[in-house]
């Protein structure tokens, strides 16, 4: 029984890593589900390790939801540009995929900042920051969910 639960937990953790790259798949939630399924069935990992996994999982969720916004603001984008780019990013993701979402966000930030009277270079800077933030968010999600997977295998399976 424990072996079956371990296989299920590792499978969920692997799906979490995959979900970090695939749009609209909650990688952090899948990874945490793997850890918690195993913990619920076996009582392992211990409290400290479970808390660490939970903290990393929540960090992945924060990176997923807020990195693009934070980076756009760091590039000088307004809240209006950031909010509209978020809506456009989700919408274009459904119709044009991840590349379309990146382009949609960049174009939206640039156009909103131009409409607000900012220079082309300021709009381009904000658009670039937003785009790099989205890419960086995906990279960090992969790194963190992979760290969860490898740590789980080291702490529980080996």
Coordinates of C-alpha atoms in Angstrom, one line a residue:
X1 CA 0.0 0.0 0.0
X2 CA 2.8 2.4 0.9
X3 CA 4.5 1.8 -2.4
X4 CA 1.3 2.6 -4.3
X5 CA 0.9 5.9 -2.4
X6 CA 4.6 6.7 -3.0
X7 CA 4.1 6.1 -6.7
X8 CA 1.0 8.3 -6.7
X9 CA 2.8 11.1 -4.8
X10 CA 5.8 11.1 -7.1
X11 CA 3.5 11.1 -10.1
X12 CA 1.7 14.1 -8.8
X13 CA 5.1 15.8 -8.1
X14 CA 6.2 15.1 -11.7
X15 CA 2.9 16.5 -13.0
X16 CA 3.6 19.5 -10.9
X17 CA 6.9 20.1 -12.7
X18 CA 5.1 19.6 -16.0
X19 CA 2.3 21.9 -14.9
X20 CA 4.9 24.7 -14.2
X21 CA 5.5 24.9 -18.0
X22 CA 2.0 24.1 -19.3
X23 CA -0.3 27.1 -19.1
X24 CA -3.3 26.9 -16.8
X25 CA -2.1 23.8 -15.1
X26 CA -1.6 24.4 -11.4
X27 CA 1.9 23.0 -10.9
X28 CA 2.3 24.1 -7.3
X29 CA -1.1 22.6 -6.4
X30 CA -0.2 19.3 -8.0
X31 CA 3.2 19.2 -6.3
X32 CA 1.7 20.0 -2.9
X33 CA -1.0 17.4 -3.5
X34 CA 1.6 14.7 -4.0
X35 CA 3.3 15.7 -0.7
X36 CA 0.1 15.8 1.2
X37 CA -1.3 12.5 -0.2
X38 CA 1.8 10.8 1.0
X39 CA 1.8 12.5 4.3
X40 CA -1.9 11.7 4.9
X41 CA -1.4 8.0 4.1
X42 CA 1.9 7.5 5.9
X43 CA 2.5 10.4 8.3
X44 CA 5.8 11.1 6.5
X45 CA 7.5 13.5 6.0
X46 CA 7.7 15.0 9.4
X47 CA 6.3 18.3 10.5
X48 CA 9.3 20.4 9.7
X49 CA 9.7 18.9 6.2
X50 CA 6.0 19.2 5.6
X51 CA 6.1 22.8 6.6
X52 CA 9.1 23.4 4.2
X53 CA 7.3 21.7 1.3
X54 CA 4.2 23.8 2.0
X55 CA 6.3 27.0 2.1
X56 CA 7.9 26.2 -1.2
X57 CA 4.5 25.3 -2.7
X58 CA 3.1 28.7 -1.6
X59 CA 6.2 30.4 -3.0
X60 CA 5.6 28.8 -6.3
X61 CA 2.0 30.1 -6.3
X62 CA 3.1 33.6 -5.4
X63 CA 5.7 33.5 -8.3
X64 CA 3.0 32.2 -10.6
X65 CA 0.4 34.8 -9.9
X66 CA 2.5 38.0 -9.1
X67 CA 5.8 37.9 -10.9
X68 CA 4.5 39.4 -14.1
X69 CA 2.8 42.2 -12.3
X70 CA 5.8 42.9 -10.1
X71 CA 8.1 43.0 -13.1
X72 CA 5.8 45.2 -15.1
X73 CA 5.6 47.7 -12.2
X74 CA 9.4 47.5 -11.9
X75 CA 9.6 48.5 -15.5
X76 CA 7.5 51.5 -14.9
X77 CA 4.1 50.2 -16.1
X78 CA 1.0 51.7 -14.5
X79 CA -1.6 49.7 -12.6
X80 CA -3.9 50.2 -15.6
X81 CA -1.4 48.7 -18.0
X82 CA -0.7 45.9 -15.6
X83 CA -4.4 45.1 -15.1
X84 CA -5.3 45.2 -18.8
X85 CA -2.2 43.2 -19.7
X86 CA -3.3 40.5 -17.2
X87 CA -6.7 40.3 -18.8
X88 CA -5.3 40.3 -22.3
X89 CA -2.7 37.7 -21.3
X90 CA -5.3 35.2 -20.1
X91 CA -7.5 35.9 -23.1
X92 CA -4.8 35.5 -25.7
X93 CA -3.5 32.4 -23.9
X94 CA -6.8 30.6 -24.9
X95 CA -6.7 31.7 -28.5
X96 CA -3.0 32.0 -29.4
X97 CA -1.2 29.9 -26.8
X98 CA 1.8 30.9 -24.6
X99 CA 3.6 32.8 -27.3
X100 CA 0.4 34.8 -28.0
X101 CA 0.0 35.6 -24.3
X102 CA 3.6 36.9 -24.2
X103 CA 3.0 39.1 -27.3
X104 CA -0.4 40.2 -26.1
X105 CA 1.0 41.3 -22.7
X106 CA 3.9 43.1 -24.3
X107 CA 1.8 44.9 -26.9
X108 CA -0.9 45.8 -24.3
X109 CA 1.6 47.3 -21.8
X110 CA 3.3 49.3 -24.6
X111 CA 0.0 50.6 -26.0
X112 CA -1.4 51.6 -22.7
X113 CA 1.7 53.4 -21.7
X114 CA 1.8 55.2 -25.1
X115 CA -1.9 56.2 -24.6
X116 CA -1.0 57.5 -21.1
X117 CA 1.5 59.8 -22.8
X118 CA 4.7 58.0 -21.9
X119 CA 7.6 57.9 -24.4
X120 CA 8.0 54.9 -26.7
X121 CA 11.2 53.9 -24.9
X122 CA 9.4 54.0 -21.5
X123 CA 6.6 51.9 -23.0
X124 CA 9.0 49.5 -24.5
X125 CA 10.9 49.2 -21.2
X126 CA 7.7 48.4 -19.3
X127 CA 6.7 45.9 -22.0
X128 CA 10.1 44.2 -21.9
X129 CA 10.0 44.0 -18.1
X130 CA 6.5 42.4 -18.2
X131 CA 7.6 39.9 -20.8
X132 CA 10.8 38.9 -19.0
X133 CA 8.9 38.7 -15.8
X134 CA 6.5 36.2 -17.3
X135 CA 9.3 34.1 -18.6
X136 CA 11.2 34.4 -15.4
X137 CA 8.1 33.3 -13.5
X138 CA 7.9 30.1 -15.6
X139 CA 11.6 29.4 -15.0
X140 CA 11.3 29.9 -11.3
X141 CA 8.2 27.7 -11.1
X142 CA 10.1 24.9 -12.9
X143 CA 13.1 25.3 -10.5
X144 CA 11.0 25.3 -7.4
X145 CA 8.7 22.4 -8.3
X146 CA 11.7 20.4 -9.4
X147 CA 13.3 21.1 -6.1
X148 CA 10.2 19.9 -4.4
X149 CA 10.3 16.7 -6.4
X150 CA 13.9 16.0 -5.8
X151 CA 13.7 16.9 -2.1
X152 CA 10.6 14.6 -1.7
X153 CA 12.5 11.7 -3.2
X154 CA 15.5 12.3 -1.0
X155 CA 13.5 12.8 2.2
X156 CA 10.8 10.1 1.7
X157 CA 11.7 7.6 -0.9
X158 CA 15.4 7.1 -0.4

